[in-house]
XYZ file of C-alpha atoms in Angstrom:
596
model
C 0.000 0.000 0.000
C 2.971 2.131 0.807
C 4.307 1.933 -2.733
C 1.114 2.593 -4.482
C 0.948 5.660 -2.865
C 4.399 7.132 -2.751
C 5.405 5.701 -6.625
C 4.355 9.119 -8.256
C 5.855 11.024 -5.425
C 9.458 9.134 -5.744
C 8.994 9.439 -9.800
C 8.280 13.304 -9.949
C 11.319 13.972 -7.316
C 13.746 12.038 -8.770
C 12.978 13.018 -12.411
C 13.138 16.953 -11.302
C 16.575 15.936 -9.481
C 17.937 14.746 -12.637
C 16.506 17.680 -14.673
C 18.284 20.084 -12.476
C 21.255 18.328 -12.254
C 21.466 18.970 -16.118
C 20.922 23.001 -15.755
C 22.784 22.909 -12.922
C 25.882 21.711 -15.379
C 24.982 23.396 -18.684
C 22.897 26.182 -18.552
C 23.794 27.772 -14.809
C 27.793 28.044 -16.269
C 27.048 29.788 -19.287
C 24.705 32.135 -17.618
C 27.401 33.117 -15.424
C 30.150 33.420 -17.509
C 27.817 35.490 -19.865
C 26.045 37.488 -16.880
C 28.233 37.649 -14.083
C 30.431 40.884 -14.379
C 33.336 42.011 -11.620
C 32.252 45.475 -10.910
C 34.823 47.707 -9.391
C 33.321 49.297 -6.234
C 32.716 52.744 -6.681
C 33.579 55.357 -3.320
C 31.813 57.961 -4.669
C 28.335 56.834 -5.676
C 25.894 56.581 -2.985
C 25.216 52.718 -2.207
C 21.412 51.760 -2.786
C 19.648 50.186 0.026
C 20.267 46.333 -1.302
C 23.944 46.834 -1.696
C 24.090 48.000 2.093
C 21.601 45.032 3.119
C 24.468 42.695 0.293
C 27.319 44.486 2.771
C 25.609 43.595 6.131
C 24.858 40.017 5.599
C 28.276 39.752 3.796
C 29.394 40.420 6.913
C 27.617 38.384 8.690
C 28.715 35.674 7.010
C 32.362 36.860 7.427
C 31.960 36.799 11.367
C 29.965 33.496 11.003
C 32.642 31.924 9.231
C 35.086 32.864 11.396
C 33.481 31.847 14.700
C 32.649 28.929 13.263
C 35.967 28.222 12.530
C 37.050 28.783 16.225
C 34.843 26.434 16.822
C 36.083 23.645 14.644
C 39.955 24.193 16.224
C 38.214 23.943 19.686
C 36.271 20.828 18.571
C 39.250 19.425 16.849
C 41.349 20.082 20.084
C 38.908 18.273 22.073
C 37.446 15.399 19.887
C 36.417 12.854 22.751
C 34.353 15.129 24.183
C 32.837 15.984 21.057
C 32.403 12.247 20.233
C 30.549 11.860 23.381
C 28.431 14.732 23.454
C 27.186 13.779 20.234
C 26.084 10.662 21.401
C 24.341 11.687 24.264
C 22.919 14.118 22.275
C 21.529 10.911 20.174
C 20.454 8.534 22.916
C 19.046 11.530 24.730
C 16.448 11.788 21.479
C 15.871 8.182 21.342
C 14.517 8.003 25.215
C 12.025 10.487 23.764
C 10.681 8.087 21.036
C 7.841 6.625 23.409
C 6.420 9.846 23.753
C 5.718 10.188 20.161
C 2.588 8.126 19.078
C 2.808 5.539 16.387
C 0.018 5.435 13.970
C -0.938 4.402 10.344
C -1.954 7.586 8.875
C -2.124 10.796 10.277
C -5.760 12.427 11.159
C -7.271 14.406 8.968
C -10.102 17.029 8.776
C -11.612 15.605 5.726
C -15.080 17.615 6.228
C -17.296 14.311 6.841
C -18.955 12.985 10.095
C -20.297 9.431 9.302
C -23.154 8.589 12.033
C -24.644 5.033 12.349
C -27.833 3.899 14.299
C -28.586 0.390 15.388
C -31.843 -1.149 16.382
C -32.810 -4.348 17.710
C -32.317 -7.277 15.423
C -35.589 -7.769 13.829
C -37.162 -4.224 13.799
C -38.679 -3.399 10.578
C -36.930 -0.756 8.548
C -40.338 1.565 8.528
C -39.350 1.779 12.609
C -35.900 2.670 11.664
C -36.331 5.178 9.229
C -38.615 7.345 11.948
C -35.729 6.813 14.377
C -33.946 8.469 11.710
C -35.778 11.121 11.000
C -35.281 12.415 14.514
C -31.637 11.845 14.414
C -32.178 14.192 11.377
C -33.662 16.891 13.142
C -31.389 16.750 16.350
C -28.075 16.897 14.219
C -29.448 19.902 12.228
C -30.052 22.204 14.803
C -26.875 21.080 16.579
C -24.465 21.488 13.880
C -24.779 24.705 11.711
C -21.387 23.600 9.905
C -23.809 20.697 7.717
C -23.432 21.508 4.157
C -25.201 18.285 2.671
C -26.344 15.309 4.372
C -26.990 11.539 3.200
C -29.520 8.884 5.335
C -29.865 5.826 4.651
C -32.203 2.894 6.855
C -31.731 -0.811 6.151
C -28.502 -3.125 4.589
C -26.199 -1.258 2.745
C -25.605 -3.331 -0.311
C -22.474 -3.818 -0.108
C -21.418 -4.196 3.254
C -23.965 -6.222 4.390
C -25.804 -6.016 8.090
C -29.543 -5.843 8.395
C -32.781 -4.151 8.011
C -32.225 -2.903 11.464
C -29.270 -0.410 10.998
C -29.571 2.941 9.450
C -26.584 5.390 8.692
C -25.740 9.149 7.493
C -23.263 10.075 5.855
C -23.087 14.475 6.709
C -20.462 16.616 4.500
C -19.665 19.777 6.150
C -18.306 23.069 4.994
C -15.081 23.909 3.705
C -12.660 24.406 7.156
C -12.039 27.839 6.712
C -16.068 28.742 6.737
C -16.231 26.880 10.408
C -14.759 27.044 13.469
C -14.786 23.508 14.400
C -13.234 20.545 13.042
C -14.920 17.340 11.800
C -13.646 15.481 15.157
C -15.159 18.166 17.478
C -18.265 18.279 15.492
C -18.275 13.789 15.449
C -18.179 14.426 19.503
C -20.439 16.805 20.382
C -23.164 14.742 17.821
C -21.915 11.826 19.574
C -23.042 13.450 23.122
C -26.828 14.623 21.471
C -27.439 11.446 19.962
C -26.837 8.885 22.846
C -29.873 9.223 24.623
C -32.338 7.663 21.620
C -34.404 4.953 23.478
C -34.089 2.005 21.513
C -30.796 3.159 18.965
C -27.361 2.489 20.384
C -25.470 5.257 17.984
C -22.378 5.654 16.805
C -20.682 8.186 15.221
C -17.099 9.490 13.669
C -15.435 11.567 12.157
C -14.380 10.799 8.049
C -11.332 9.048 8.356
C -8.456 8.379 5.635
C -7.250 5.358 4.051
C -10.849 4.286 2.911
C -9.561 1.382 0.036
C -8.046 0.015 2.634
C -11.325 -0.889 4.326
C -13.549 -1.430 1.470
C -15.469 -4.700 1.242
C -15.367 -4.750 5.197
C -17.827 -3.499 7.399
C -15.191 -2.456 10.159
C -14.386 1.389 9.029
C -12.818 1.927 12.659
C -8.864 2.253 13.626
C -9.246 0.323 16.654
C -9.898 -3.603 15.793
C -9.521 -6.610 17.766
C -9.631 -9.961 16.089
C -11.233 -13.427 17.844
C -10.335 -16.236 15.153
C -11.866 -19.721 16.527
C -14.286 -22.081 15.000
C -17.021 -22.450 17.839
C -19.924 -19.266 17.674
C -21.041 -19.350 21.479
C -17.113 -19.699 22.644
C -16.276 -16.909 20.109
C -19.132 -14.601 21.196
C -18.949 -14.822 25.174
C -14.957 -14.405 24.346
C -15.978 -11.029 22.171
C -18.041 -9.437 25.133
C -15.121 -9.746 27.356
C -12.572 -8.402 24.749
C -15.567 -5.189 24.635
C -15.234 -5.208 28.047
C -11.304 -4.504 28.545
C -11.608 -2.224 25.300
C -14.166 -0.058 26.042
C -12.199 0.817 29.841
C -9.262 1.949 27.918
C -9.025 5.863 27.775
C -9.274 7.540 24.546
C -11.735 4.695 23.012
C -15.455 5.328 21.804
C -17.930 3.251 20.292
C -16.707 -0.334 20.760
C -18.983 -2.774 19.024
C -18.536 -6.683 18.044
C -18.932 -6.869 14.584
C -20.905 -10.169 14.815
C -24.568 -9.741 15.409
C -26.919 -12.246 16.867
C -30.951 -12.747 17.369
C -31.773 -13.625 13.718
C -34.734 -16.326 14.059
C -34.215 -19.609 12.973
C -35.639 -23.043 12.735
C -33.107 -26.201 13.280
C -34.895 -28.945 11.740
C -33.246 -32.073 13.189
C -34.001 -35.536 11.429
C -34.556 -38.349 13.876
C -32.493 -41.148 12.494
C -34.120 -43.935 14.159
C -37.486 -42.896 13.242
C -36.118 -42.983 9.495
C -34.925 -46.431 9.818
C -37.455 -47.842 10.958
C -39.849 -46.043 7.963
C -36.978 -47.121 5.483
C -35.859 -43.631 4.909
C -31.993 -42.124 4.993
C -30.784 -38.783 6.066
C -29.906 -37.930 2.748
C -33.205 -38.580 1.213
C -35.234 -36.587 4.028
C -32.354 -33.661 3.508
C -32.854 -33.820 -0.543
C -36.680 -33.508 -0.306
C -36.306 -30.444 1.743
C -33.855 -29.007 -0.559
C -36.040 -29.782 -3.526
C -39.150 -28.022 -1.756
C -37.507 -25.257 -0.171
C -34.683 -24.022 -2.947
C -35.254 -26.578 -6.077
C -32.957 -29.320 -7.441
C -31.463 -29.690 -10.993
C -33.703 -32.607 -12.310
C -31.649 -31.983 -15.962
C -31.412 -29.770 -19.078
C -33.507 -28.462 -21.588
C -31.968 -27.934 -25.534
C -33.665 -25.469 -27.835
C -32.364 -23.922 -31.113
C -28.885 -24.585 -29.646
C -29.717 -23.083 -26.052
C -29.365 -25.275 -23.117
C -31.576 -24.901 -19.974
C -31.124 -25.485 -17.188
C -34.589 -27.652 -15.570
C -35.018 -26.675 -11.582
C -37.839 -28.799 -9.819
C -39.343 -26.633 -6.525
C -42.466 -26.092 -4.929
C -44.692 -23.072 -6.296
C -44.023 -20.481 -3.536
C -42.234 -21.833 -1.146
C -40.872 -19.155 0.405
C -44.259 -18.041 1.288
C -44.885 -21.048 2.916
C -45.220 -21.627 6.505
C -42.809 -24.088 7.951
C -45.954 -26.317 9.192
C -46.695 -26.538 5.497
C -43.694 -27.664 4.526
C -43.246 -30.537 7.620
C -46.596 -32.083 5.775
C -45.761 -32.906 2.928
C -44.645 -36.595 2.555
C -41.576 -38.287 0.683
C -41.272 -42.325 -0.875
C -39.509 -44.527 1.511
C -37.627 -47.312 -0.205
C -40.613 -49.515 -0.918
C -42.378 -46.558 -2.393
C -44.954 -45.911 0.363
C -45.308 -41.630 1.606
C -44.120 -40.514 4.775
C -44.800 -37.716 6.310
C -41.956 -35.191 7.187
C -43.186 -34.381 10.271
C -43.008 -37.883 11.580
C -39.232 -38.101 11.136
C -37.800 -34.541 11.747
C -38.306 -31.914 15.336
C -37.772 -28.784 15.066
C -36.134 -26.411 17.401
C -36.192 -22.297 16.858
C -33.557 -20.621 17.983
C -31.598 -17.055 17.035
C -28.124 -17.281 15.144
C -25.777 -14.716 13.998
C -26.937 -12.554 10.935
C -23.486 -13.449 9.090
C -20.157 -15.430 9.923
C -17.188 -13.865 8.731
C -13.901 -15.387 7.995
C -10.219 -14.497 7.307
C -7.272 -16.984 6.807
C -9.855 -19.908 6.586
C -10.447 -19.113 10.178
C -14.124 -18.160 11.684
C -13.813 -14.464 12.644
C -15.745 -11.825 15.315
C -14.014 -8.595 15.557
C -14.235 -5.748 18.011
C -13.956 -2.427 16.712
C -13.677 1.012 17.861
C -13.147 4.794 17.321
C -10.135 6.550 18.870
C -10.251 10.355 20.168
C -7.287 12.256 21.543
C -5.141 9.612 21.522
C -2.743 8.096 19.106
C -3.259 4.165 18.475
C 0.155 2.850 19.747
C -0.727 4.520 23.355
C -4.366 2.804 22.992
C -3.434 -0.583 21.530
C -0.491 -0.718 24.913
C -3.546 -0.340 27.086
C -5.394 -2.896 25.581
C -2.723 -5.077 25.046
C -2.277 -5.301 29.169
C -6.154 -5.453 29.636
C -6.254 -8.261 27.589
C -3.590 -10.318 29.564
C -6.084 -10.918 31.776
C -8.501 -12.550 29.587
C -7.653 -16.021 29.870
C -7.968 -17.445 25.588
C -9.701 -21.132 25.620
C -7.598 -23.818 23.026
C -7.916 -23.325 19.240
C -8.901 -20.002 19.906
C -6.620 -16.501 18.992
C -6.857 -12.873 19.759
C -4.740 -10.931 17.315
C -4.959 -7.314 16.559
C -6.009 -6.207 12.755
C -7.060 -3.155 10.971
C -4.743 -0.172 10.825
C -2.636 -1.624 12.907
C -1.719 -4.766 10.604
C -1.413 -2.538 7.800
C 0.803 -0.343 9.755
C 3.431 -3.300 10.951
C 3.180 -4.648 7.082
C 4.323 -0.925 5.580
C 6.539 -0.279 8.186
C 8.550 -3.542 7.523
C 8.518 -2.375 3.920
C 9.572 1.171 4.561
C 12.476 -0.123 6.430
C 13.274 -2.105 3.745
C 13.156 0.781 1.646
C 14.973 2.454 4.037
C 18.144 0.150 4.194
C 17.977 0.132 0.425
C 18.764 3.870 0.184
C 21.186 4.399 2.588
C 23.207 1.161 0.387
C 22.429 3.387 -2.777
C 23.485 6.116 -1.368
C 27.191 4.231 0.201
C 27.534 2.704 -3.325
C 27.261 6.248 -5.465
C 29.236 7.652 -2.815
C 31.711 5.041 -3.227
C 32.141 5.477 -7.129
C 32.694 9.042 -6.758
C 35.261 9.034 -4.112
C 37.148 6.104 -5.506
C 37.476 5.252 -1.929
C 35.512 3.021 0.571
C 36.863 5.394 3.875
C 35.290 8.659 2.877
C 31.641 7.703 2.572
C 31.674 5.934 5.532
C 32.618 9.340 7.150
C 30.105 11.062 5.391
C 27.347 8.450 6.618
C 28.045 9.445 9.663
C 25.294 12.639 9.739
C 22.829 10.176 8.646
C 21.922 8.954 12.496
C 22.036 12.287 13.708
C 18.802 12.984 11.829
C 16.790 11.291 13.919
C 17.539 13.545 17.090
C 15.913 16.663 14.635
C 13.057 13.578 13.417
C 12.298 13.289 17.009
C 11.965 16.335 19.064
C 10.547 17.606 15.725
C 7.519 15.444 15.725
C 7.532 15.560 19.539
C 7.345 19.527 20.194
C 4.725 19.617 17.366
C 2.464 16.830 18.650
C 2.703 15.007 15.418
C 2.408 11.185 15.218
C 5.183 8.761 13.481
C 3.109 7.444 10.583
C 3.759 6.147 6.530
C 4.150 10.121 5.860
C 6.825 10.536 8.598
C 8.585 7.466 7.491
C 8.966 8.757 4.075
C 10.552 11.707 5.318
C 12.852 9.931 6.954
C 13.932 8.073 4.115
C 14.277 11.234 1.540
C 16.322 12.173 4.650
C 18.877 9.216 3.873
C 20.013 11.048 0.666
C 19.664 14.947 1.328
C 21.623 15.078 4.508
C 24.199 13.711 3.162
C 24.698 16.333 0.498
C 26.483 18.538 3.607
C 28.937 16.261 4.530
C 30.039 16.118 0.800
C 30.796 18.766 0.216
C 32.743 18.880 3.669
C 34.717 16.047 3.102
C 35.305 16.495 -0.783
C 36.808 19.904 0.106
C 38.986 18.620 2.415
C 40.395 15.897 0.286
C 41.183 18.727 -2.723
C 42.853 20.993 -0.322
C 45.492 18.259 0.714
C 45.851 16.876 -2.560
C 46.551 20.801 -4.380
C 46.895 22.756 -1.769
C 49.126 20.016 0.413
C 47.729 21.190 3.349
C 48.273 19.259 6.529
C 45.227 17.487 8.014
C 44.434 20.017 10.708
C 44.255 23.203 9.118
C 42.988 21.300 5.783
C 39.785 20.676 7.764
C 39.502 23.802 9.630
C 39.955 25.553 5.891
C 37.889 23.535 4.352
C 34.619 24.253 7.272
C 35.507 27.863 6.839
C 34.972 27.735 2.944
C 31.564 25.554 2.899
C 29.884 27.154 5.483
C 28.090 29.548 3.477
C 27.030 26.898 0.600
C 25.890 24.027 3.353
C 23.946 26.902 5.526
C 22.207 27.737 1.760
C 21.721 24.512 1.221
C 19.652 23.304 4.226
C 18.170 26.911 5.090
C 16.441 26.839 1.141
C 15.394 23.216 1.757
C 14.014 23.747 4.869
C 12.139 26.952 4.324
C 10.470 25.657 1.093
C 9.052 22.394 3.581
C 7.686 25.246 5.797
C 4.315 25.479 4.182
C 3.704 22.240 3.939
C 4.953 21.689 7.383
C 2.238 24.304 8.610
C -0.350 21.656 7.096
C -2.341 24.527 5.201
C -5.830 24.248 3.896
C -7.984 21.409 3.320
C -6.259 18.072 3.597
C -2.938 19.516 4.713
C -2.363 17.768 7.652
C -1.896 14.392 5.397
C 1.655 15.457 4.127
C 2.377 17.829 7.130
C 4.144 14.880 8.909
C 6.739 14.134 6.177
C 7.457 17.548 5.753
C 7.977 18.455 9.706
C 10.226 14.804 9.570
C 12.747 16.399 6.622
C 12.788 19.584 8.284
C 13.745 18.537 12.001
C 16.257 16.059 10.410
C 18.058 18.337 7.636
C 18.580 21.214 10.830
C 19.853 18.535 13.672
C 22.105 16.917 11.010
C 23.317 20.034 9.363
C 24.105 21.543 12.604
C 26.007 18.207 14.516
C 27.238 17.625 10.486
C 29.370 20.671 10.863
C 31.087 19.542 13.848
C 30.921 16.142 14.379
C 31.848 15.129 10.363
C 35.030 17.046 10.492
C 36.186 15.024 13.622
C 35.344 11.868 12.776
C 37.621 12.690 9.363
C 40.281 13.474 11.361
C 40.274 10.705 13.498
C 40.194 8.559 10.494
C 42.830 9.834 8.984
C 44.753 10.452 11.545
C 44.989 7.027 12.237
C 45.829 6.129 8.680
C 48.660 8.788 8.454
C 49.899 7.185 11.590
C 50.364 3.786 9.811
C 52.149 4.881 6.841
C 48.946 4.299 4.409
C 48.022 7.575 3.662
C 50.122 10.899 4.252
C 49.891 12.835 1.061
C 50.880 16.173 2.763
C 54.454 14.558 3.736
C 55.323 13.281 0.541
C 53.891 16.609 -1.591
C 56.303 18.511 1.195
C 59.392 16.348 0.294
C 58.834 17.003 -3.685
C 58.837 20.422 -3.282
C 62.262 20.319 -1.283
C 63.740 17.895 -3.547
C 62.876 19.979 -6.185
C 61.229 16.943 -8.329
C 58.469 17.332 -10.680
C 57.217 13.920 -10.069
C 53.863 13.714 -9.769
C 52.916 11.424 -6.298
């Protein structure tokens, strides 16, 4: 699910990557060399107000650079602590992981309250419908914000349930012509309608992710699978489940999706009273067949058209069930018996459907969530249910959002390990080296301390958007260290700079470009971060997740990078592999033009 709805995203960002990679290396050059003049500064003329604003940040800059620069020779002087500090700083953000609620999707204001009404099983839809009706009038004067609204009384046609259920479907207006959302609006109906004798209502706000649920008639976050084969077992094991979920905080409208108290007649054949009339179980169970749904006696041909020839009694479904026990069937020597005489019959009330999954008989209890994420809720219920002892051959297993959540989650992570290989491997080819890369992968953890207390100061749940943050993360954070390290290496190998002021010359240099870099990426995210107009709290997650990551790793980046390079190559130079500032130095006193 994951993939189909990220594809076009992935496709559109890595085809305008591409594109501006190729202006980037034809068209941006020859616009500067044709545009770009040196003007000589001119004492005389009065500057205009954007060359003094050009001077002052200028200068900024100059004063950043060069503080920053202290820095880096203090950090360099003092790289343990560094080291360390960084990974407090890290561990520090993953102790604040529990805090921030795991989810499937993020909530949305979608403008849509969905309210559903359930009677008694057995109540005649003309009694529902005027239940209805004064659900009607109670949410119109109690919610001004209705735009349209939709009721329906009886089974839906496509999700099944009975003549007893009724449901409305109520479209509110746009956000910015109300003051309160679709959740606050779903309570405060939710409150007004409870009181209904005889309805038991239910109601919530429109909720994303709606293929995910068609075809079922759960449409709530919150579901709680019983899988066993036995119905009464099953169903006293359901109200009990109900029972620990409806305690937990946060949790409204908990209902077991498996109804009971449809009528029904067992007939029961009597086998010894068939013996002894010369009659089997199968013939009694075929005659009833025949008269109550019609048996294929054969096929009709006409003109090339084949028929199929059903034998059944004229209107037997009209037919009361003492009609049909007296009619008679042959015995084996041809003689009638009467049904009656070898079948008892025994009412009773059985569930209106029985679902399965996995082969597996199925009862699930669902319910709504408010104010709380669904990691915090399913904990809860997860402990009350340790206390609900689970008789053999039967499971409790959650479903819903939460097994599509663990099944994209394991396939973002794939995703996610995938990258950050990609990313090693081109990093690999353009180095030339297998050392360098692995220092520049270094700022890829330290995104998750910006992830984190990102998602955590805003309130914002870790869901499929956040996760695909964090994996566009993998490759733009990256970018910093590059172009960190890469100056480094060209400023030993033309400048032949030693290691130490190599680095500290090479921070100074790319701390304007790197600042650019993440400032512009993170600025542009800002709107979308703000989740803005209708439907914008869907993406805000994934754009709050790149933001909080690109600023924690470009700031720890600018530090932490340069002294892990040093340490690396430090150690190298110390065993003779690598020390191309010593043997540049002895060239140049020798006075060879060797290349080395």
């Amino acid at each position: 699910m994951s993939g189909v709805m990220f594809k076009q995203l992935s496709i559109v960002v890595s085809f305008s990557l591409l594109c501006s990679l190729c202006v980037a290396l034809t068209l941006v050059p020859m616009l500067s060399a044709r545009l770009l003049r040196a003007r000589p500064p001119d004492i005389n003329s009065r500057k205009t107000l954007s060359q003094r604003a050009f001077r002052i940040t200028g200068g900024l800059f100059e004063r950043l650079e060069v503080g920053y620069k202290h820095l880096l020779h203090f950090a360099l002087n003092h790289r343990a602590l560094v080291v360390i500090c960084a990974i407090i700083l890290l561990g520090g953000s993953l102790t604040l992981i529990p805090l921030v609620g795991v989810e499937l999707m993020p909530s949305t204001d979608e403008g849509e309250v969905r309210v559903s009404a359930e009677m008694a099983v057995g109540t005649r839809v003309e009694v529902v419908d005027e239940k209805l009706l004064d659900m009607e009038k109670i949410v119109r004067g109690s919610a001004p914000e209705i735009d349209r609204m939709v009721t329906s009384a009886g089974s839906s046609h496509w999700r099944g349930g009975g003549g007893h259920t009724g449901r409305m479907r109520i479209s509110l207006k746009p956000q910015a012509q109300r003051s309160r959302s679709s959740e606050q609006i779903a309570s405060d109906l939710r409150l007004r309608l409870r009181d209904i004798p005889g309805v038991v209502v239910r109601t919530r706000a429109g909720q994303g992710m709606f293929l995910l649920r068609m075809g079922t008639s759960d449409t709530e976050k919150i579901q709680v699978e019983i899988r066993g084969h036995d119905l009464d077992v099953a169903d006293a094991l359901a109200e009990r489940v109900k029972k620990v979920v409806t305690n937990v905080e946060g949790i409204t409208d908990a209902q077991i999706s498996r109804e009971t108290g449809s009528p029904e007649e067992l007939v029961i054949i009597d086998r010894q009273k068939a013996a002894d009339m010369k009659l089997s179980v199968s013939d009694i169970a075929n005659a009833l067949q025949t008269i109550l749904s019609g048996t294929l006696a054969g096929n009709y041909k006409e003109g090339g058209d084949e028929y199929a020839i059903r034998v059944q009694v004229k209107d037997a479904e009209k037919m009361d069930l003492r009609e049909v026990l007296d009619m008679t069937l042959a015995n084996a020597d041809g003689q009638p018996v009467v049904l009656r005489n070898v079948v008892a019959v025994r009412p009773r009330s059985g569930p209106m459907r029985v679902e399965r999954k996995d082969q597996q008989r199925l009862v699930t209890v669902s319910a709504n969530i408010t104010g709380r994420d669904m990691s915090s809720v399913l904990s809860d219920i997860r402990k009350g249910l340790g206390s609900v002892p689970v008789p053999q051959g039967f499971g409790i297993v959650f479903g819903g959002d939460y097994e599509e959540q663990q099944k994209s989650f394991r396939e973002l992570l794939l995703s996610c390990a995938l990258a950050l290989v990609l990313v090693y491997m081109v990093m690999a080819c353009q180095y030339e080296s297998l050392r360098d890369p692995f220092v520049v992968m270094f700022s890829v953890p330290f995104a998750v301390i910006g992830v984190v207390l990102m998602l955590f100061l805003t309130k914002t749940t870790f869901n499929v958007q956040s996760f695909i943050g964090c994996i566009m993360l993998c490759g733009i954070v990256v970018n910093n260290a590059i172009l960190l390290v890469d100056t480094v290496n060209l400023l030993r190998r033309q400048g032949g700079m030693p290691l130490r002021e190599a680095v500290e010359e090479a921070g100074r240099r790319r701390l304007r470009p790197i600042l650019m870099t993440a400032l512009t990426t993170s600025l542009a995210l800002v709107p979308l971060a703000l989740g803005l107009g209708e439907g914008g709290e869907a993406q805000a997650p994934m754009a709050r997740a790149v933001v909080g990551g690109l600023l924690s790793a470009t700031l720890i980046t600018l530090v932490f990078v340069p002294v892990m390079y040093s340490i690396f190559e430090r150690r190298l130079t110390s065993n003779g592999v690598r020390a191309e500032g010593t043997l540049i130095r002895f060239a140049e006193q020798t006075g060879k033009t060797t290349d080395v």
